[in-house]
PDB file of C-alpha atoms in Angstrom:
ATOM      1  CA  MET A   1      -3.393 -37.348  12.878  1.00 57.00           C
ATOM      2  CA  ALA A   2      -4.237 -35.880   9.474  1.00 63.00           C
ATOM      3  CA  ALA A   3      -7.764 -37.317   9.682  1.00 66.00           C
ATOM      4  CA  SER A   4      -8.350 -35.784  13.115  1.00 77.00           C
ATOM      5  CA  LYS A   5      -7.089 -32.386  11.928  1.00 77.00           C
ATOM      6  CA  PHE A   6      -9.382 -32.534   8.918  1.00 80.00           C
ATOM      7  CA  LYS A   7     -12.312 -33.464  11.165  1.00 83.00           C
ATOM      8  CA  MET A   8     -11.512 -30.529  13.451  1.00 82.00           C
ATOM      9  CA  PHE A   9     -11.219 -28.173  10.475  1.00 83.00           C
ATOM     10  CA  LYS A  10     -14.569 -29.412   9.158  1.00 85.00           C
ATOM     11  CA  SER A  11     -16.183 -28.843  12.561  1.00 85.00           C
ATOM     12  CA  LEU A  12     -14.868 -25.268  12.676  1.00 85.00           C
ATOM     13  CA  TYR A  13     -16.041 -24.692   9.113  1.00 88.00           C
ATOM     14  CA  TYR A  14     -19.598 -25.905   9.715  1.00 89.00           C
ATOM     15  CA  LYS A  15     -19.805 -24.047  13.030  1.00 86.00           C
ATOM     16  CA  ASP A  16     -19.084 -20.726  11.334  1.00 85.00           C
ATOM     17  CA  LEU A  17     -21.039 -21.627   8.188  1.00 89.00           C
ATOM     18  CA  ARG A  18     -24.238 -21.739  10.226  1.00 87.00           C
ATOM     19  CA  GLU A  19     -23.639 -18.086  11.091  1.00 83.00           C
ATOM     20  CA  THR A  20     -23.786 -17.053   7.426  1.00 86.00           C
ATOM     21  CA  ARG A  21     -27.120 -18.647   6.497  1.00 87.00           C
ATOM     22  CA  ALA A  22     -29.028 -15.435   7.183  1.00 86.00           C
ATOM     23  CA  GLU A  23     -26.857 -13.404   4.790  1.00 86.00           C
ATOM     24  CA  VAL A  24     -27.232 -15.956   1.978  1.00 87.00           C
ATOM     25  CA  LEU A  25     -31.003 -16.056   2.512  1.00 89.00           C
ATOM     26  CA  ILE A  26     -31.147 -12.250   2.419  1.00 89.00           C
ATOM     27  CA  VAL A  27     -29.367 -12.201  -0.943  1.00 89.00           C
ATOM     28  CA  ALA A  28     -31.489 -15.032  -2.382  1.00 88.00           C
ATOM     29  CA  ILE A  29     -34.840 -13.617  -1.251  1.00 91.00           C
ATOM     30  CA  THR A  30     -33.938 -10.070  -2.301  1.00 89.00           C
ATOM     31  CA  ALA A  31     -32.793 -11.319  -5.714  1.00 88.00           C
ATOM     32  CA  ILE A  32     -35.955 -13.343  -6.338  1.00 89.00           C
ATOM     33  CA  VAL A  33     -38.342 -10.631  -5.142  1.00 90.00           C
ATOM     34  CA  SER A  34     -36.655  -7.681  -6.891  1.00 90.00           C
ATOM     35  CA  ILE A  35     -36.064  -9.432 -10.219  1.00 87.00           C
ATOM     36  CA  LEU A  36     -39.570 -10.931 -10.279  1.00 86.00           C
ATOM     37  CA  TRP A  37     -41.009  -7.499  -9.494  1.00 89.00           C
ATOM     38  CA  VAL A  38     -39.086  -5.865 -12.353  1.00 86.00           C
ATOM     39  CA  TRP A  39     -40.001  -8.751 -14.670  1.00 83.00           C
ATOM     40  CA  ALA A  40     -43.707  -8.404 -13.803  1.00 83.00           C
ATOM     41  CA  LYS A  41     -43.714  -4.614 -14.230  1.00 83.00           C
ATOM     42  CA  THR A  42     -41.993  -4.578 -17.621  1.00 81.00           C
ATOM     43  CA  GLU A  43     -42.373  -6.243 -20.988  1.00 78.00           C
ATOM     44  CA  GLY A  44     -40.502  -6.528 -24.252  1.00 75.00           C
ATOM     45  CA  ASP A  45     -37.091  -4.878 -24.577  1.00 76.00           C
ATOM     46  CA  SER A  46     -37.644  -2.871 -21.387  1.00 80.00           C
ATOM     47  CA  ARG A  47     -37.082  -6.075 -19.407  1.00 78.00           C
ATOM     48  CA  MET A  48     -33.357  -5.608 -19.978  1.00 83.00           C
ATOM     49  CA  ILE A  49     -33.604  -3.260 -16.984  1.00 87.00           C
ATOM     50  CA  ILE A  50     -33.410  -6.470 -14.929  1.00 85.00           C
ATOM     51  CA  MET A  51     -29.649  -5.925 -15.147  1.00 86.00           C
ATOM     52  CA  VAL A  52     -29.932  -2.901 -12.832  1.00 88.00           C
ATOM     53  CA  PRO A  53     -31.103  -4.826  -9.722  1.00 87.00           C
ATOM     54  CA  ALA A  54     -28.808  -7.699 -10.740  1.00 88.00           C
ATOM     55  CA  VAL A  55     -25.723  -5.454 -10.588  1.00 89.00           C
ATOM     56  CA  ALA A  56     -26.876  -3.935  -7.284  1.00 91.00           C
ATOM     57  CA  LEU A  57     -27.453  -7.413  -5.837  1.00 91.00           C
ATOM     58  CA  MET A  58     -23.978  -8.499  -6.950  1.00 91.00           C
ATOM     59  CA  GLY A  59     -22.644  -5.598  -4.902  1.00 92.00           C
ATOM     60  CA  LEU A  60     -24.741  -6.713  -1.930  1.00 91.00           C
ATOM     61  CA  ALA A  61     -23.494 -10.294  -2.306  1.00 91.00           C
ATOM     62  CA  GLY A  62     -19.932  -8.952  -2.143  1.00 92.00           C
ATOM     63  CA  LEU A  63     -20.521  -6.523   0.731  1.00 93.00           C
ATOM     64  CA  LEU A  64     -22.239  -8.902   3.159  1.00 92.00           C
ATOM     65  CA  PRO A  65     -19.298 -11.361   3.430  1.00 93.00           C
ATOM     66  CA  ILE A  66     -16.961  -8.453   4.260  1.00 93.00           C
ATOM     67  CA  ILE A  67     -19.286  -7.418   7.085  1.00 92.00           C
ATOM     68  CA  THR A  68     -19.485 -11.064   8.154  1.00 92.00           C
ATOM     69  CA  SER A  69     -15.670 -11.267   8.304  1.00 91.00           C
ATOM     70  CA  PHE A  70     -15.623  -8.669  11.075  1.00 91.00           C
ATOM     71  CA  ARG A  71     -18.523 -10.350  12.864  1.00 88.00           C
ATOM     72  CA  LEU A  72     -17.097 -13.890  12.727  1.00 87.00           C
ATOM     73  CA  LEU A  73     -13.701 -13.026  14.158  1.00 83.00           C
ATOM     74  CA  GLY A  74     -14.960 -10.341  16.531  1.00 81.00           C
ATOM     75  CA  ARG A  75     -17.495 -12.788  17.939  1.00 80.00           C
ATOM     76  CA  GLU A  76     -14.673 -14.939  19.343  1.00 74.00           C
ATOM     77  CA  TRP A  77     -13.809 -12.083  21.711  1.00 74.00           C
ATOM     78  CA  GLY A  78     -17.373 -10.887  22.190  1.00 67.00           C
ATOM     79  CA  HIS A  79     -18.552 -14.315  23.349  1.00 64.00           C
ATOM     80  CA  ASN A  80     -15.241 -15.071  25.104  1.00 66.00           C
ATOM     81  CA  THR A  81     -14.826 -18.222  23.000  1.00 68.00           C
ATOM     82  CA  ILE A  82     -11.335 -17.034  22.101  1.00 67.00           C
ATOM     83  CA  TYR A  83     -10.039 -18.488  25.363  1.00 65.00           C
ATOM     84  CA  LEU A  84     -11.539 -21.888  24.583  1.00 67.00           C
ATOM     85  CA  MET A  85     -10.187 -21.843  21.031  1.00 68.00           C
ATOM     86  CA  MET A  86      -6.660 -20.956  22.127  1.00 66.00           C
ATOM     87  CA  SER A  87      -6.665 -23.634  24.817  1.00 66.00           C
ATOM     88  CA  LEU A  88      -7.468 -26.319  22.240  1.00 67.00           C
ATOM     89  CA  PRO A  89      -4.915 -27.834  19.827  1.00 70.00           C
ATOM     90  CA  ILE A  90      -6.179 -25.589  17.022  1.00 75.00           C
ATOM     91  CA  SER A  91      -3.557 -23.741  14.995  1.00 80.00           C
ATOM     92  CA  GLY A  92      -3.999 -20.227  13.727  1.00 79.00           C
ATOM     93  CA  ALA A  93      -3.919 -21.560  10.167  1.00 85.00           C
ATOM     94  CA  MET A  94      -6.796 -23.911  10.934  1.00 87.00           C
ATOM     95  CA  MET A  95      -8.816 -21.255  12.763  1.00 87.00           C
ATOM     96  CA  LEU A  96      -8.410 -18.456  10.218  1.00 90.00           C
ATOM     97  CA  GLY A  97      -8.406 -20.843   7.266  1.00 91.00           C
ATOM     98  CA  SER A  98     -11.818 -22.226   8.198  1.00 91.00           C
ATOM     99  CA  LYS A  99     -13.225 -18.713   8.573  1.00 92.00           C
ATOM    100  CA  LEU A 100     -11.749 -17.686   5.222  1.00 95.00           C
ATOM    101  CA  LEU A 101     -13.348 -20.711   3.559  1.00 94.00           C
ATOM    102  CA  VAL A 102     -16.716 -19.906   5.168  1.00 94.00           C
ATOM    103  CA  LEU A 103     -16.569 -16.323   3.895  1.00 95.00           C
ATOM    104  CA  LEU A 104     -15.562 -17.481   0.430  1.00 95.00           C
ATOM    105  CA  THR A 105     -18.469 -19.944   0.455  1.00 94.00           C
ATOM    106  CA  GLU A 106     -20.841 -17.113   1.368  1.00 94.00           C
ATOM    107  CA  TYR A 107     -19.480 -14.953  -1.462  1.00 95.00           C
ATOM    108  CA  LEU A 108     -19.710 -17.743  -4.031  1.00 95.00           C
ATOM    109  CA  ALA A 109     -23.217 -18.733  -2.935  1.00 93.00           C
ATOM    110  CA  GLY A 110     -24.489 -15.158  -3.028  1.00 92.00           C
ATOM    111  CA  THR A 111     -22.962 -14.142  -6.356  1.00 94.00           C
ATOM    112  CA  LEU A 112     -23.848 -17.401  -8.100  1.00 93.00           C
ATOM    113  CA  LEU A 113     -27.435 -17.201  -6.855  1.00 92.00           C
ATOM    114  CA  VAL A 114     -27.777 -13.661  -8.186  1.00 92.00           C
ATOM    115  CA  GLY A 115     -26.126 -14.629 -11.466  1.00 91.00           C
ATOM    116  CA  ILE A 116     -28.315 -17.696 -11.981  1.00 92.00           C
ATOM    117  CA  ILE A 117     -31.590 -15.967 -11.042  1.00 90.00           C
ATOM    118  CA  SER A 118     -30.927 -12.904 -13.208  1.00 88.00           C
ATOM    119  CA  SER A 119     -29.694 -15.047 -16.130  1.00 87.00           C
ATOM    120  CA  ILE A 120     -32.842 -17.181 -16.032  1.00 88.00           C
ATOM    121  CA  ALA A 121     -34.992 -14.034 -16.045  1.00 86.00           C
ATOM    122  CA  ILE A 122     -33.040 -12.566 -18.984  1.00 85.00           C
ATOM    123  CA  PHE A 123     -33.098 -15.773 -21.042  1.00 84.00           C
ATOM    124  CA  ILE A 124     -36.838 -16.242 -20.460  1.00 84.00           C
ATOM    125  CA  SER A 125     -37.460 -12.640 -21.512  1.00 81.00           C
ATOM    126  CA  PHE A 126     -35.130 -12.834 -24.534  1.00 80.00           C
ATOM    127  CA  PRO A 127     -35.091 -16.443 -25.818  1.00 78.00           C
ATOM    128  CA  ASP A 128     -33.174 -15.425 -28.968  1.00 75.00           C
ATOM    129  CA  LEU A 129     -30.401 -13.694 -27.019  1.00 71.00           C
ATOM    130  CA  VAL A 130     -27.865 -16.556 -27.000  1.00 66.00           C
ATOM    131  CA  PRO A 131     -28.213 -17.383 -30.738  1.00 72.00           C
ATOM    132  CA  GLU A 132     -27.968 -13.671 -31.539  1.00 70.00           C
ATOM    133  CA  LEU A 133     -24.832 -13.281 -29.421  1.00 68.00           C
ATOM    134  CA  SER A 134     -23.334 -16.349 -31.084  1.00 68.00           C
ATOM    135  CA  ARG A 135     -23.812 -14.760 -34.492  1.00 71.00           C
ATOM    136  CA  GLN A 136     -22.464 -11.350 -33.535  1.00 65.00           C
ATOM    137  CA  ALA A 137     -19.586 -12.301 -31.221  1.00 65.00           C
ATOM    138  CA  ASP A 138     -17.283 -15.121 -30.180  1.00 68.00           C
ATOM    139  CA  LEU A 139     -19.323 -16.799 -27.427  1.00 71.00           C
ATOM    140  CA  ILE A 140     -16.333 -18.812 -26.173  1.00 77.00           C
ATOM    141  CA  LEU A 141     -14.294 -15.621 -25.843  1.00 79.00           C
ATOM    142  CA  MET A 142     -17.118 -13.952 -23.921  1.00 80.00           C
ATOM    143  CA  ILE A 143     -17.242 -16.905 -21.521  1.00 82.00           C
ATOM    144  CA  LYS A 144     -13.464 -16.670 -21.022  1.00 85.00           C
ATOM    145  CA  ILE A 145     -13.804 -12.967 -20.197  1.00 86.00           C
ATOM    146  CA  LEU A 146     -16.590 -13.646 -17.683  1.00 89.00           C
ATOM    147  CA  ILE A 147     -14.590 -16.439 -16.033  1.00 92.00           C
ATOM    148  CA  SER A 148     -11.463 -14.271 -15.759  1.00 92.00           C
ATOM    149  CA  LEU A 149     -13.447 -11.359 -14.291  1.00 92.00           C
ATOM    150  CA  TYR A 150     -15.147 -13.641 -11.772  1.00 94.00           C
ATOM    151  CA  ALA A 151     -11.775 -15.121 -10.791  1.00 95.00           C
ATOM    152  CA  ALA A 152     -10.455 -11.574 -10.300  1.00 94.00           C
ATOM    153  CA  SER A 153     -13.422 -10.762  -8.067  1.00 94.00           C
ATOM    154  CA  ILE A 154     -12.710 -13.870  -5.975  1.00 96.00           C
ATOM    155  CA  ALA A 155      -9.070 -12.817  -5.579  1.00 95.00           C
ATOM    156  CA  ALA A 156     -10.147  -9.311  -4.582  1.00 94.00           C
ATOM    157  CA  ILE A 157     -12.647 -10.556  -1.997  1.00 96.00           C
ATOM    158  CA  VAL A 158     -10.061 -12.956  -0.510  1.00 96.00           C
ATOM    159  CA  TYR A 159      -7.689  -9.994  -0.196  1.00 96.00           C
ATOM    160  CA  LEU A 160     -10.401  -8.021   1.621  1.00 96.00           C
ATOM    161  CA  PHE A 161     -11.012 -10.939   3.992  1.00 96.00           C
ATOM    162  CA  SER A 162      -7.279 -11.090   4.747  1.00 96.00           C
ATOM    163  CA  CYS A 163      -7.277  -7.321   5.354  1.00 96.00           C
ATOM    164  CA  SER A 164     -10.175  -7.785   7.764  1.00 95.00           C
ATOM    165  CA  PHE A 165      -8.419 -10.553   9.719  1.00 94.00           C
ATOM    166  CA  LEU A 166      -5.084  -8.742   9.972  1.00 94.00           C
ATOM    167  CA  SER A 167      -6.615  -5.394  10.944  1.00 94.00           C
ATOM    168  CA  GLN A 168      -8.758  -6.983  13.665  1.00 92.00           C
ATOM    169  CA  LEU A 169      -5.837  -8.933  15.124  1.00 91.00           C
ATOM    170  CA  CYS A 170      -3.648  -5.820  15.082  1.00 92.00           C
ATOM    171  CA  GLY A 171      -6.425  -4.022  16.937  1.00 89.00           C
ATOM    172  CA  LYS A 172      -6.591  -6.763  19.570  1.00 85.00           C
ATOM    173  CA  LEU A 173      -2.914  -6.160  20.373  1.00 86.00           C
ATOM    174  CA  PHE A 174      -3.918  -2.738  21.721  1.00 86.00           C
ATOM    175  CA  PRO A 175      -7.176  -3.236  23.668  1.00 80.00           C
ATOM    176  CA  ARG A 176      -7.568   0.432  24.652  1.00 84.00           C
ATOM    177  CA  ALA A 177      -7.707   1.608  21.032  1.00 86.00           C
ATOM    178  CA  SER A 178      -8.767  -1.626  19.359  1.00 84.00           C
ATOM    179  CA  GLY A 179     -11.524  -0.176  17.175  1.00 87.00           C
ATOM    180  CA  LEU A 180      -9.488   2.785  15.937  1.00 92.00           C
ATOM    181  CA  ILE A 181      -6.424   0.682  15.158  1.00 92.00           C
ATOM    182  CA  THR A 182      -8.566  -1.890  13.350  1.00 92.00           C
ATOM    183  CA  LEU A 183     -10.066   0.836  11.154  1.00 92.00           C
ATOM    184  CA  VAL A 184      -6.724   2.528  10.424  1.00 94.00           C
ATOM    185  CA  VAL A 185      -4.936  -0.735   9.577  1.00 94.00           C
ATOM    186  CA  PHE A 186      -7.826  -1.886   7.378  1.00 94.00           C
ATOM    187  CA  LEU A 187      -7.800   1.365   5.401  1.00 93.00           C
ATOM    188  CA  LEU A 188      -4.006   1.308   5.052  1.00 92.00           C
ATOM    189  CA  LEU A 189      -4.121  -2.251   3.734  1.00 93.00           C
ATOM    190  CA  LEU A 190      -6.696  -1.212   1.153  1.00 90.00           C
ATOM    191  CA  ILE A 191      -4.585   1.721  -0.030  1.00 87.00           C
ATOM    192  CA  ALA A 192      -1.084   0.213   0.226  1.00 78.00           C
ATOM    193  CA  PRO A 193      -1.024  -2.122  -2.838  1.00 73.00           C
ATOM    194  CA  GLY A 194      -1.938   0.685  -5.237  1.00 67.00           C
ATOM    195  CA  LYS A 195       0.628   3.039  -3.698  1.00 64.00           C
ATOM    196  CA  LEU A 196       3.455   0.499  -3.583  1.00 60.00           C
ATOM    197  CA  SER A 197       2.916  -0.909  -7.060  1.00 55.00           C
ATOM    198  CA  PRO A 198       0.645   1.277  -9.185  1.00 52.00           C
ATOM    199  CA  GLU A 199       1.505  -0.685 -12.315  1.00 52.00           C
ATOM    200  CA  TRP A 200      -0.303  -3.659 -10.758  1.00 50.00           C
ATOM    201  CA  SER A 201      -3.394  -1.734  -9.777  1.00 48.00           C
ATOM    202  CA  TRP A 202      -6.649  -2.509 -11.493  1.00 47.00           C
ATOM    203  CA  ASN A 203      -6.845  -0.140 -14.448  1.00 49.00           C
ATOM    204  CA  LEU A 204      -9.486  -0.446 -17.162  1.00 46.00           C
ATOM    205  CA  SER A 205      -7.374   1.697 -19.502  1.00 49.00           C
ATOM    206  CA  TYR A 206      -4.546  -0.850 -19.551  1.00 49.00           C
ATOM    207  CA  PRO A 207      -2.978  -0.516 -23.031  1.00 51.00           C
ATOM    208  CA  ALA A 208      -3.607  -4.039 -24.256  1.00 50.00           C
ATOM    209  CA  THR A 209      -3.484  -4.575 -28.001  1.00 53.00           C
ATOM    210  CA  ASP A 210      -6.368  -7.062 -28.103  1.00 63.00           C
ATOM    211  CA  ILE A 211      -8.952  -8.793 -25.942  1.00 65.00           C
ATOM    212  CA  ALA A 212      -6.670 -11.788 -25.346  1.00 65.00           C
ATOM    213  CA  SER A 213      -4.081  -9.440 -23.821  1.00 72.00           C
ATOM    214  CA  GLN A 214      -6.777  -7.925 -21.614  1.00 78.00           C
ATOM    215  CA  ILE A 215      -7.712 -11.398 -20.373  1.00 81.00           C
ATOM    216  CA  GLY A 216      -4.036 -12.113 -19.709  1.00 83.00           C
ATOM    217  CA  PHE A 217      -3.751  -8.912 -17.682  1.00 85.00           C
ATOM    218  CA  ILE A 218      -6.810  -9.882 -15.626  1.00 87.00           C
ATOM    219  CA  TRP A 219      -5.202 -13.230 -14.752  1.00 90.00           C
ATOM    220  CA  ILE A 220      -1.940 -11.482 -13.815  1.00 89.00           C
ATOM    221  CA  TYR A 221      -3.917  -9.133 -11.578  1.00 88.00           C
ATOM    222  CA  THR A 222      -5.683 -12.141 -10.047  1.00 92.00           C
ATOM    223  CA  GLY A 223      -2.409 -13.915  -9.268  1.00 93.00           C
ATOM    224  CA  ILE A 224      -0.760 -10.824  -7.750  1.00 91.00           C
ATOM    225  CA  THR A 225      -3.821 -10.102  -5.629  1.00 92.00           C
ATOM    226  CA  LEU A 226      -3.845 -13.669  -4.300  1.00 95.00           C
ATOM    227  CA  VAL A 227      -0.142 -13.400  -3.409  1.00 94.00           C
ATOM    228  CA  PHE A 228      -0.837 -10.231  -1.404  1.00 93.00           C
ATOM    229  CA  ALA A 229      -3.828 -11.921   0.232  1.00 95.00           C
ATOM    230  CA  LEU A 230      -1.778 -14.959   1.275  1.00 95.00           C
ATOM    231  CA  LEU A 231       0.962 -12.731   2.706  1.00 95.00           C
ATOM    232  CA  LEU A 232      -1.600 -10.883   4.836  1.00 95.00           C
ATOM    233  CA  LEU A 233      -3.162 -14.175   5.903  1.00 95.00           C
ATOM    234  CA  ALA A 234       0.279 -15.493   6.904  1.00 95.00           C
ATOM    235  CA  ALA A 235       0.851 -12.328   8.963  1.00 95.00           C
ATOM    236  CA  SER A 236      -2.542 -12.816  10.621  1.00 93.00           C
ATOM    237  CA  ILE A 237      -1.692 -16.418  11.493  1.00 91.00           C
ATOM    238  CA  TRP A 238       1.660 -15.304  12.955  1.00 91.00           C
ATOM    239  CA  ILE A 239      -0.041 -12.704  15.167  1.00 90.00           C
ATOM    240  CA  TRP A 240      -2.670 -15.229  16.241  1.00 84.00           C
ATOM    241  CA  GLU A 241      -0.090 -17.819  17.271  1.00 81.00           C
ATOM    242  CA  ARG A 242       2.701 -15.585  18.612  1.00 79.00           C
ATOM    243  CA  ARG A 243       1.168 -12.348  19.873  1.00 64.00           C
ATOM    244  CA  ILE A 244      -2.402 -13.036  20.975  1.00 66.00           C
ATOM    245  CA  GLU A 245      -2.274 -14.238  24.565  1.00 58.00           C
ATOM    246  CA  LEU A 246      -4.820 -15.811  26.872  1.00 48.00           C
TER     247      LEU A 246
END
C-alpha cells in the first residue's frame, strides 16, 4: 500500500514537474546571457557590477514559481482534470503535496542556478576574492549567514505557495466571484502574519547584540514561517477533501 502511494505521488510529481521546465530554462538562459554580457562589457573592478543582474535574477527565480503555483492548480479546473483527480484514490495531501514539492524544486533549481553562474563569474573575475575574505572576515560565519538566509527564503516561498493554494481553493468555493475572492484571500494571508504577530515579522533592525544572535533570529523566523505555511497547507487540504465537490 505504501509503495503504491509513493508511486502515485511520484507520478503526480513528475507530471507537474514537466510543466515547470520552461520557467527553469528561462531563468538559466537569462542568467547565462545577462551575466556573460556584463562580464564581456566590463573589466577589472567594474566587473563587480555582475551582482546587479544576479540580484535581479534571484528575484525572477523567486517570482516565477509563485506564478506557476496559480497556473498548476488553476489548470486542474481549466482542463477539467479536477474531476478525474477527485474520482481517483488521491488524497488532498498527496495532490497538494506533490504540487508544493514541484514548486519548491523550481525555486531551488532557479536560485541555485543563478547563484552558481554568478559565483563562477565573480570568482573568475576576482581570483583573490576568497583568500582576501578569509583574511578579513570569518569565512565559516559568512557561510552560516548565507545558509540561514537561504533557509529563510525557502520558508518564505513555501508560505507563499501555501497562500496561493488556500486562496485559490477558497475562490473555487464561490464560482461566481472566484477571481476576486482568490485575490482578496491571497492579500489577506500576506498581510495577516505581520498584523497578528508583529514581533515575529521580518525586521532588519532586530536588536541583536551580535551576529550569532542575528543568525538565531533568522532561524526562529524560518521556523515560525514554516509553521504558518503548514497550517495554511493543512487548511487547503481540508477544503480540498471536504468542501470541493465534483
